[in-house]
């Protein structure tokens, strides 16, 4: 099925560094979601964005809904070892009844203490 | 609030066996769905439900059945397991209406191995 273009595929950073990742799509969405998945666990919702241009924070995480509705960005400030995991973006069009999420392939984040 | 719960966490089946993966949510969400996650394929939608008594197919429904008799529960049935169904299965739920409609919360997953 359709997938979003998520980059970078992986990042290896030092503790304390800031992290940026993004997702782009050829289609527009009316909702963007960011999830984190750790080994052996399910995706955990980090941030939900519902309006073009919206900027939302959750602790050290900040995400933005692009004004074209075709992209979204996630930033993590002052990374710590427990930030390690795979970060997924997901786009959603919630107008119908099939709330199928379209996922990016994920960004694998490794934090070196 | 337990959120979305799934049982079992792990299961090994032989080809041809049947089993039911359980999913429950306590958030009063109308919408529930099942995804499978495979390396290189990402998360793919199997079946979904918009309320008790209403289910529909996602993008990979073959080999799976679902039913929704209550708002809380959405079991996934494998009628005759095949090795191609080896995967990690996730259940998710969300509100169907309102400002957060479609924002899905996932369970911890069931890891299935079919021999």
XYZ file of N, CA and C in Angstrom:
684
model
N 0.817 -1.201 0.000
C 0.000 0.000 0.000
C 0.851 1.250 0.000
N 0.190 2.391 -0.032
C 0.897 3.668 -0.043
C 1.672 3.858 1.245
N 2.856 4.416 1.141
C 3.627 4.751 2.328
C 4.126 6.174 2.216
N 4.364 6.737 3.367
C 4.920 8.066 3.418
C 6.439 7.980 3.289
N 7.045 9.055 2.805
C 8.500 9.126 2.729
C 9.013 9.713 4.034
N 9.619 8.879 4.851
C 10.106 9.332 6.149
C 11.628 9.332 6.121
N 12.224 10.412 6.605
C 13.686 10.488 6.650
C 14.151 11.205 7.903
N 15.369 10.877 8.371
C 16.232 9.843 7.818
C 15.764 8.456 8.231
N 16.347 7.431 7.612
C 15.991 6.059 7.976
C 16.522 5.709 9.348
N 17.709 6.242 9.671
C 18.305 5.973 10.973
C 19.185 7.144 11.383
N 19.360 7.256 12.688
C 20.213 8.311 13.233
C 20.968 7.746 14.432
N 22.253 8.088 14.495
C 23.072 7.696 15.632
C 23.617 8.979 16.217
N 23.186 9.333 17.414
C 23.565 10.638 17.958
C 24.113 10.490 19.374
N 24.720 11.556 19.843
C 25.222 11.608 21.216
C 24.130 12.158 22.143
N 24.128 11.665 23.346
C 23.196 12.176 24.351
C 23.330 13.690 24.447
N 22.182 14.370 24.520
C 22.186 15.827 24.619
C 21.976 16.528 23.297
N 22.171 15.817 22.190
C 21.971 16.428 20.885
C 20.471 16.534 20.570
N 20.168 17.449 19.656
C 18.806 17.583 19.155
C 18.636 16.703 17.910
N 17.392 16.284 17.670
C 17.080 15.373 16.574
C 15.939 15.953 15.742
N 16.042 15.807 14.441
C 14.941 16.212 13.563
C 14.648 15.107 12.572
N 13.400 14.842 12.325
C 12.990 13.881 11.316
C 11.724 14.404 10.653
N 11.460 13.914 9.425
C 10.286 14.439 8.732
C 9.638 13.387 7.858
N 8.421 13.680 7.488
C 7.631 12.828 6.595
C 7.027 13.676 5.503
N 7.055 13.148 4.296
C 6.411 13.830 3.182
C 5.518 12.855 2.435
N 4.507 13.413 1.784
C 3.530 12.605 1.076
C 3.136 13.297 -0.216
N 2.705 12.507 -1.189
C 2.161 13.097 -2.411
C 0.685 13.440 -2.235
N 0.076 12.921 -1.170
C -1.335 13.183 -0.885
C -1.457 14.070 0.341
N -2.571 14.746 0.443
C -2.798 15.565 1.633
C -3.488 14.728 2.707
N -3.238 15.078 3.947
C -3.895 14.451 5.084
C -4.522 15.525 5.958
N -5.545 15.161 6.711
C -6.106 16.135 7.648
C -5.709 15.857 9.086
N -4.941 14.780 9.283
C -4.379 14.483 10.600
C -2.998 13.863 10.397
N -2.044 14.314 11.203
C -0.716 13.684 11.233
C -0.477 13.194 12.660
N 0.050 11.965 12.752
C 0.340 11.362 14.042
C 1.789 10.926 14.087
N 2.382 11.048 15.258
C 3.740 10.545 15.468
C 3.720 9.509 16.583
N 4.320 8.333 16.295
C 4.379 7.228 17.235
C 5.849 6.863 17.490
N 6.070 6.260 18.676
C 7.367 5.658 18.997
C 7.139 4.187 19.314
N 8.002 3.342 18.769
C 7.902 1.916 19.044
C 9.235 1.403 19.566
N 9.191 0.742 20.709
C 10.383 0.117 21.278
C 10.307 -1.384 21.020
N 11.444 -2.068 21.051
C 11.466 -3.506 20.741
C 10.470 -4.295 21.586
N 9.659 -5.118 20.910
C 8.712 -5.963 21.616
C 7.473 -5.254 22.120
N 7.297 -3.995 21.730
C 6.150 -3.224 22.200
C 5.323 -2.709 21.035
N 4.155 -2.204 21.338
C 3.329 -1.586 20.311
C 3.666 -0.122 20.127
N 3.240 0.467 19.015
C 3.467 1.903 18.809
C 2.744 2.716 19.883
N 3.449 3.698 20.419
C 2.884 4.581 21.438
C 2.705 5.959 20.824
N 1.517 6.504 20.943
C 1.237 7.817 20.381
C 2.001 8.895 21.136
N 2.743 9.716 20.386
C 3.507 10.809 20.984
C 2.788 12.143 20.820
N 2.440 12.435 19.582
C 1.831 13.738 19.266
C 0.823 13.536 18.144
N -0.304 14.246 18.248
C -1.321 14.264 17.203
C -1.504 15.700 16.722
N -1.595 15.869 15.411
C -1.730 17.196 14.788
C -2.970 17.208 13.914
N -3.790 18.251 14.051
C -5.098 18.239 13.391
C -5.332 19.416 12.445
N -4.392 20.378 12.446
C -4.627 21.577 11.641
C -3.358 21.961 10.913
N -3.478 22.327 9.639
C -2.311 22.769 8.880
C -1.651 23.935 9.592
N -0.322 23.847 9.727
C 0.434 24.886 10.409
C 0.551 24.682 11.905
N -0.177 23.733 12.453
C -0.178 23.516 13.913
C 1.194 23.066 14.395
N 1.600 23.633 15.523
C 2.854 23.268 16.183
C 2.489 22.806 17.578
N 2.852 21.564 17.925
C 2.449 20.991 19.212
C 3.653 20.387 19.903
N 3.731 20.579 21.212
C 4.838 20.027 21.996
C 4.330 19.025 23.012
N 5.205 18.066 23.314
C 4.954 17.080 24.361
C 6.301 16.873 25.063
N 6.536 17.659 26.101
C 7.825 17.602 26.772
C 8.931 18.088 25.853
N 9.937 17.227 25.625
C 11.059 17.616 24.748
C 10.749 17.401 23.276
N 9.563 16.920 22.975
C 9.178 16.646 21.594
C 8.312 17.779 21.053
N 8.588 18.168 19.820
C 7.787 19.173 19.139
C 7.515 18.670 17.730
N 6.277 18.785 17.293
C 5.922 18.351 15.947
C 5.122 19.444 15.264
N 5.219 19.483 13.945
C 4.498 20.482 13.169
C 3.772 19.840 12.006
N 2.588 20.332 11.738
C 1.756 19.927 10.605
C 2.061 20.922 9.488
N 2.633 20.450 8.376
C 3.018 21.353 7.303
C 1.823 22.079 6.694
N 2.058 23.303 6.242
C 0.953 24.103 5.731
C 0.404 23.564 4.415
N 1.175 22.780 3.691
C 0.664 22.158 2.463
C -0.191 20.933 2.756
N -0.211 20.493 4.010
C -0.888 19.264 4.456
C -0.212 17.998 3.944
N 0.948 18.146 3.305
C 1.623 16.984 2.729
C 2.883 16.616 3.500
N 3.148 17.281 4.609
C 4.340 16.937 5.360
C 4.196 17.263 6.843
N 5.091 16.658 7.614
C 5.113 16.879 9.049
C 6.534 16.659 9.553
N 6.858 17.331 10.663
C 8.199 17.270 11.219
C 8.128 16.948 12.705
N 9.121 16.199 13.182
C 9.233 15.916 14.602
C 10.632 16.283 15.056
N 10.713 17.052 16.109
C 11.997 17.399 16.703
C 12.051 16.893 18.135
N 13.214 16.381 18.516
C 13.461 15.968 19.891
C 14.638 16.793 20.382
N 14.451 17.496 21.474
C 15.546 18.316 21.994
C 16.247 17.596 23.138
N 17.547 17.847 23.257
C 18.361 17.318 24.363
C 18.111 15.833 24.571
N 18.444 15.028 23.577
C 18.130 13.606 23.607
C 18.756 12.902 24.807
N 18.071 11.864 25.272
C 18.534 11.037 26.386
C 18.479 9.571 25.939
N 19.177 8.680 26.636
C 19.224 7.273 26.194
C 17.848 6.626 26.028
N 16.877 7.006 26.824
C 15.556 6.370 26.711
C 14.764 6.851 25.489
N 15.315 7.752 24.717
C 14.683 8.157 23.453
C 14.897 7.110 22.363
N 15.739 6.139 22.631
C 16.034 5.099 21.642
C 14.752 4.374 21.241
N 14.609 4.158 19.932
C 13.444 3.447 19.425
C 13.228 3.782 17.968
N 12.133 3.313 17.437
C 11.753 3.635 16.059
C 10.591 4.620 16.109
N 10.745 5.711 15.397
C 9.717 6.746 15.348
C 8.991 6.648 14.003
N 7.676 6.557 14.072
C 6.857 6.465 12.869
C 5.971 7.700 12.750
N 5.863 8.191 11.522
C 4.815 9.160 11.242
C 3.642 8.406 10.617
N 2.470 8.956 10.732
C 1.283 8.361 10.111
C 0.348 9.482 9.694
N -0.186 9.331 8.498
C -1.156 10.288 7.981
C -2.539 9.652 7.980
N -3.533 10.498 8.160
C -4.910 10.009 8.266
C -5.845 11.007 7.626
N -6.817 10.456 6.881
C -7.935 11.278 6.436
C -9.174 10.764 7.138
N -9.686 11.538 8.063
C -10.754 11.060 8.939
C -12.129 11.444 8.439
N -12.259 11.684 7.153
C -13.575 12.062 6.635
C -14.516 10.894 6.451
N -13.971 9.725 6.113
C -14.831 8.563 5.906
C -14.906 7.712 7.156
N -15.219 6.416 6.992
C -15.294 5.535 8.144
C -14.095 4.610 8.233
N -13.298 4.552 7.149
C -12.110 3.714 7.182
C -10.947 4.569 7.637
N -10.666 4.546 8.917
C -9.596 5.395 9.436
C -8.259 4.702 9.294
N -7.962 4.292 8.055
C -6.711 3.592 7.810
C -5.560 4.574 7.915
N -4.592 4.218 8.748
C -3.395 5.038 8.874
C -2.415 4.674 7.767
N -1.823 5.672 7.153
C -0.739 5.475 6.200
C 0.552 5.798 6.922
N 1.451 4.800 7.028
C 2.645 4.945 7.854
C 3.889 5.230 7.030
N 4.807 5.954 7.624
C 6.162 6.013 7.112
C 6.904 4.748 7.525
N 8.099 4.547 6.945
C 8.868 3.328 7.237
C 9.615 3.415 8.553
N 9.611 4.574 9.163
C 10.213 4.714 10.478
C 11.618 5.274 10.454
N 11.994 5.936 11.534
C 13.352 6.421 11.766
C 13.876 5.732 13.005
N 14.950 4.962 12.837
C 15.569 4.269 13.969
C 16.541 5.221 14.651
N 16.276 5.528 15.904
C 17.111 6.461 16.655
C 17.934 5.712 17.684
N 19.221 5.923 17.624
C 20.150 5.371 18.621
C 20.828 6.530 19.314
N 20.856 6.502 20.635
C 21.464 7.573 21.425
C 22.639 6.996 22.196
N 23.804 7.555 21.962
C 25.017 7.112 22.644
C 25.203 7.893 23.940
N 25.203 7.213 25.097
C 25.307 7.946 26.371
C 26.639 8.684 26.513
N -7.202 3.122 33.826
C -7.466 3.009 32.397
C -6.389 2.140 31.753
N -6.751 0.915 31.374
C -5.753 0.007 30.820
C -5.449 0.330 29.370
N -6.342 1.071 28.675
C -6.108 1.365 27.263
C -6.517 0.179 26.398
N -5.634 -0.208 25.482
C -5.872 -1.349 24.593
C -5.047 -2.529 25.099
N -5.711 -3.641 25.363
C -5.013 -4.831 25.824
C -5.171 -5.947 24.798
N -4.139 -6.771 24.708
C -4.139 -7.884 23.758
C -3.644 -9.149 24.446
N -4.257 -10.266 24.126
C -3.778 -11.559 24.588
C -3.907 -12.575 23.462
N -2.999 -13.543 23.379
C -1.790 -13.685 24.199
C -0.679 -12.776 23.707
N 0.435 -12.714 24.396
C 1.594 -11.942 23.930
C 2.374 -12.723 22.863
N 2.434 -14.032 23.039
C 3.159 -14.891 22.105
C 2.314 -16.130 21.810
N 2.435 -16.664 20.612
C 1.743 -17.892 20.267
C 2.491 -18.599 19.162
N 2.609 -19.917 19.309
C 3.170 -20.752 18.247
C 2.065 -21.696 17.786
N 1.837 -21.738 16.491
C 0.811 -22.596 15.917
C 1.427 -23.503 14.868
N 0.767 -24.612 14.630
C 1.127 -25.446 13.481
C 0.211 -25.078 12.319
N 0.723 -25.262 11.117
C -0.072 -24.994 9.925
C -1.405 -25.729 10.011
N -2.474 -24.980 9.732
C -3.806 -25.566 9.745
C -4.569 -25.385 11.038
N -3.864 -25.044 12.111
C -4.553 -24.816 13.375
C -5.307 -23.485 13.330
N -6.289 -23.395 14.191
C -7.042 -22.137 14.304
C -6.797 -21.521 15.668
N -6.970 -20.216 15.739
C -6.868 -19.544 17.031
C -7.526 -18.167 16.949
N -7.772 -17.597 18.110
C -8.354 -16.263 18.213
C -7.421 -15.367 19.000
N -7.092 -14.224 18.408
C -6.329 -13.190 19.095
C -7.345 -12.228 19.725
N -7.144 -11.986 21.014
C -8.102 -11.146 21.736
C -7.620 -9.699 21.797
N -8.585 -8.781 21.720
C -8.316 -7.349 21.865
C -9.457 -6.723 22.635
N -9.115 -5.897 23.601
C -10.133 -5.177 24.369
C -9.647 -3.762 24.638
N -10.602 -2.819 24.692
C -10.254 -1.439 25.047
C -11.301 -0.903 26.025
N -10.823 -0.040 26.927
C -11.713 0.500 27.958
C -11.873 2.015 27.827
N -11.696 2.521 26.610
C -11.780 3.959 26.384
C -13.092 4.365 25.715
N -14.006 3.399 25.557
C -15.297 3.651 24.922
C -15.139 4.141 23.476
N -14.101 3.623 22.805
C -13.863 3.975 21.407
C -14.791 3.188 20.499
N -15.370 3.898 19.522
C -16.243 3.229 18.561
C -15.435 2.452 17.530
N -14.307 2.984 17.124
C -13.517 2.421 16.031
C -12.440 1.503 16.586
N -12.366 0.282 16.023
C -11.297 -0.644 16.381
C -10.751 -1.281 15.109
N -9.488 -1.646 15.149
C -8.850 -2.164 13.936
C -7.761 -3.157 14.299
N -7.408 -3.976 13.317
C -6.300 -4.910 13.435
C -5.294 -4.620 12.330
N -4.012 -4.562 12.723
C -2.905 -4.407 11.792
C -1.946 -5.578 11.983
N -1.206 -5.891 10.934
C -0.066 -6.780 11.076
C 1.188 -6.012 10.675
N 2.288 -6.333 11.366
C 3.549 -5.641 11.114
C 4.587 -6.665 10.684
N 5.131 -6.483 9.498
C 6.140 -7.370 8.953
C 7.343 -6.558 8.496
N 8.548 -7.113 8.637
C 9.756 -6.392 8.212
C 9.662 -5.979 6.745
N 9.944 -4.735 6.482
C 9.928 -4.241 5.111
C 8.559 -3.916 4.562
N 7.505 -4.340 5.271
C 6.134 -4.096 4.788
C 5.417 -3.061 5.654
N 5.942 -2.757 6.798
C 5.293 -1.801 7.673
C 4.024 -2.370 8.294
N 3.159 -1.502 8.719
C 1.886 -1.879 9.336
C 0.795 -1.882 8.275
N 0.099 -2.994 8.163
C -0.959 -3.119 7.162
C -2.285 -3.447 7.846
N -3.337 -2.805 7.384
C -4.659 -2.950 7.975
C -5.320 -4.246 7.526
N -5.782 -5.044 8.491
C -6.425 -6.327 8.182
C -7.950 -6.162 8.123
N -8.535 -5.775 9.232
C -9.971 -5.535 9.343
C -10.194 -4.368 10.280
N -11.383 -3.760 10.167
C -11.725 -2.693 11.097
C -13.210 -2.737 11.396
N -13.590 -2.000 12.446
C -14.995 -1.964 12.865
C -15.335 -0.551 13.348
N -16.505 -0.083 12.944
C -16.940 1.249 13.357
C -17.980 1.188 14.475
N -18.253 -0.013 14.962
C -19.192 -0.151 16.070
C -19.648 -1.588 16.195
N -20.335 -1.882 17.268
C -20.824 -3.249 17.499
C -21.688 -3.695 16.330
N -21.381 -4.880 15.821
C -22.122 -5.455 14.721
C -21.698 -5.017 13.339
N -20.686 -4.128 13.247
C -20.257 -3.584 11.947
C -18.765 -3.806 11.782
N -18.403 -4.586 10.755
C -16.986 -4.798 10.450
C -16.776 -4.660 8.951
N -15.532 -4.423 8.576
C -15.206 -4.308 7.150
C -13.751 -4.691 6.945
N -13.417 -4.957 5.676
C -12.089 -5.434 5.338
C -11.123 -4.275 5.145
N -9.862 -4.534 5.525
C -8.793 -3.599 5.236
C -8.070 -4.026 3.978
N -6.753 -3.840 3.962
C -5.998 -4.139 2.745
C -5.495 -5.578 2.650
N -5.423 -6.307 3.780
C -4.950 -7.702 3.756
C -5.873 -8.595 4.573
N -7.146 -8.777 4.188
C -8.103 -9.493 5.031
C -8.111 -11.022 4.874
N -7.492 -11.539 3.785
C -7.629 -12.968 3.494
C -7.015 -13.823 4.590
N -7.795 -14.831 5.040
C -7.322 -15.745 6.072
C -7.697 -15.328 7.478
N -8.382 -14.198 7.597
C -8.758 -13.659 8.898
C -10.251 -13.342 8.938
N -10.850 -13.608 10.109
C -12.230 -13.206 10.355
C -12.290 -12.349 11.612
N -13.280 -11.440 11.644
C -13.486 -10.637 12.837
C -14.978 -10.558 13.126
N -15.298 -10.205 14.349
C -16.657 -9.907 14.751
C -16.594 -8.843 15.841
N -17.674 -8.141 16.036
C -17.719 -7.097 17.067
C -19.074 -7.159 17.741
N -19.132 -7.894 18.834
C -20.405 -8.049 19.536
C -20.574 -6.994 20.632
N -19.478 -6.404 21.087
C -19.543 -5.349 22.096
C -18.646 -4.204 21.669
N -18.827 -3.043 22.284
C -17.953 -1.907 22.000
C -16.515 -2.200 22.420
N -16.346 -2.973 23.498
C -15.029 -3.154 24.099
C -14.141 -4.169 23.386
N -14.730 -5.185 22.774
C -13.935 -6.318 22.303
C -13.951 -6.458 20.781
N -12.809 -6.860 20.236
C -12.696 -7.016 18.780
C -11.720 -8.155 18.498
N -12.163 -9.412 18.591
C -11.267 -10.543 18.379
C -10.973 -10.784 16.896
N -9.767 -11.295 16.654
C -9.314 -11.640 15.303
C -9.119 -13.151 15.252
N -9.775 -13.791 14.289
C -9.708 -15.247 14.175
C -8.909 -15.668 12.954
N -7.995 -16.603 13.191
C -7.291 -17.272 12.107
C -7.943 -18.642 11.963
N -8.562 -18.903 10.834
C -9.349 -20.131 10.675
C -8.467 -21.340 10.418
N -7.421 -21.148 9.623
C -6.500 -22.231 9.282
C -5.141 -21.591 9.054
N -4.327 -21.579 10.103
C -3.095 -20.797 10.077
C -2.129 -21.282 8.994
N -1.456 -20.321 8.371
C -0.448 -20.594 7.359
C 0.852 -19.896 7.746
N 1.993 -20.426 7.311
C 3.276 -19.777 7.647
C 3.329 -18.300 7.240
N 2.596 -17.933 6.189
C 2.589 -16.534 5.747
C 1.906 -15.609 6.764
N 1.239 -16.191 7.744
C 0.586 -15.390 8.778
C 1.488 -15.177 9.999
N 2.711 -15.677 9.925
C 3.695 -15.351 10.948
C 3.952 -13.860 10.912
N 3.702 -13.199 12.032
C 3.762 -11.747 12.052
C 3.559 -11.263 13.485
N 3.619 -9.949 13.631
C 3.210 -9.322 14.883
C 1.896 -8.606 14.615
N 0.905 -8.872 15.449
C -0.444 -8.335 15.239
C -0.741 -7.275 16.293
N -1.220 -6.144 15.813
C -1.567 -5.050 16.708
C -3.034 -4.686 16.538
N -3.674 -4.475 17.659
C -5.026 -3.946 17.701
C -4.938 -2.463 18.037
N -5.835 -1.672 17.477
C -5.838 -0.231 17.747
C -7.279 0.242 17.856
N -7.475 1.359 18.552
C -8.829 1.895 18.680
C -8.795 3.411 18.697
N -9.934 4.006 18.347
C -10.042 5.466 18.368
C -11.509 5.865 18.443
N -11.731 7.154 18.718
C -13.072 7.702 18.586
C -13.423 7.771 17.098
N -14.696 7.627 16.803
C -15.180 7.717 15.424
C -15.600 9.145 15.088
N -15.977 9.896 16.087
C -16.426 11.266 15.882
C -15.715 12.168 16.882
N -15.806 13.468 16.620
C -15.189 14.413 17.532
C -13.828 14.851 17.033
N -13.225 15.813 17.741
C -11.970 16.406 17.263
C -10.808 15.419 17.189
N -10.837 14.350 17.940
C -9.743 13.382 17.924
C -10.112 12.107 17.169
N -11.109 12.200 16.302
C -11.543 11.013 15.572
C -10.389 10.468 14.729
N -10.275 9.150 14.755
C -9.239 8.492 13.972
C -7.875 8.437 14.631
N -7.667 9.153 15.713
C -6.370 9.120 16.407
C -6.293 7.819 17.173
N -5.470 6.885 16.648
C -5.520 5.509 17.122
C -4.471 5.210 18.172
N -4.907 4.450 19.177
C -4.045 3.979 20.249
C -3.870 2.474 20.060
N -2.618 2.038 20.142
C -2.285 0.653 19.856
C -2.115 -0.168 21.118
N -2.404 -1.471 21.000
C -2.098 -2.417 22.046
C -0.646 -2.859 21.974
N -0.218 -3.721 22.904
C 1.182 -4.147 22.970
C 1.563 -5.200 21.942
N 0.581 -5.796 21.277
C 0.878 -6.731 20.200
C 0.830 -8.198 20.613
N 0.579 -9.045 19.618
C 0.677 -10.498 19.755
C 1.647 -10.991 18.709
N 2.691 -11.706 19.168
C 3.689 -12.243 18.258
C 3.332 -13.667 17.924
N 3.066 -13.929 16.642
C 2.573 -15.223 16.190
C 3.583 -15.878 15.274
N 3.878 -17.134 15.566
C 4.754 -17.942 14.719
C 3.963 -19.149 14.254
N 3.876 -19.324 12.943
C 3.174 -20.475 12.370
C 4.195 -21.399 11.728
N 4.262 -22.617 12.230
C 5.264 -23.583 11.739
C 4.691 -24.478 10.643
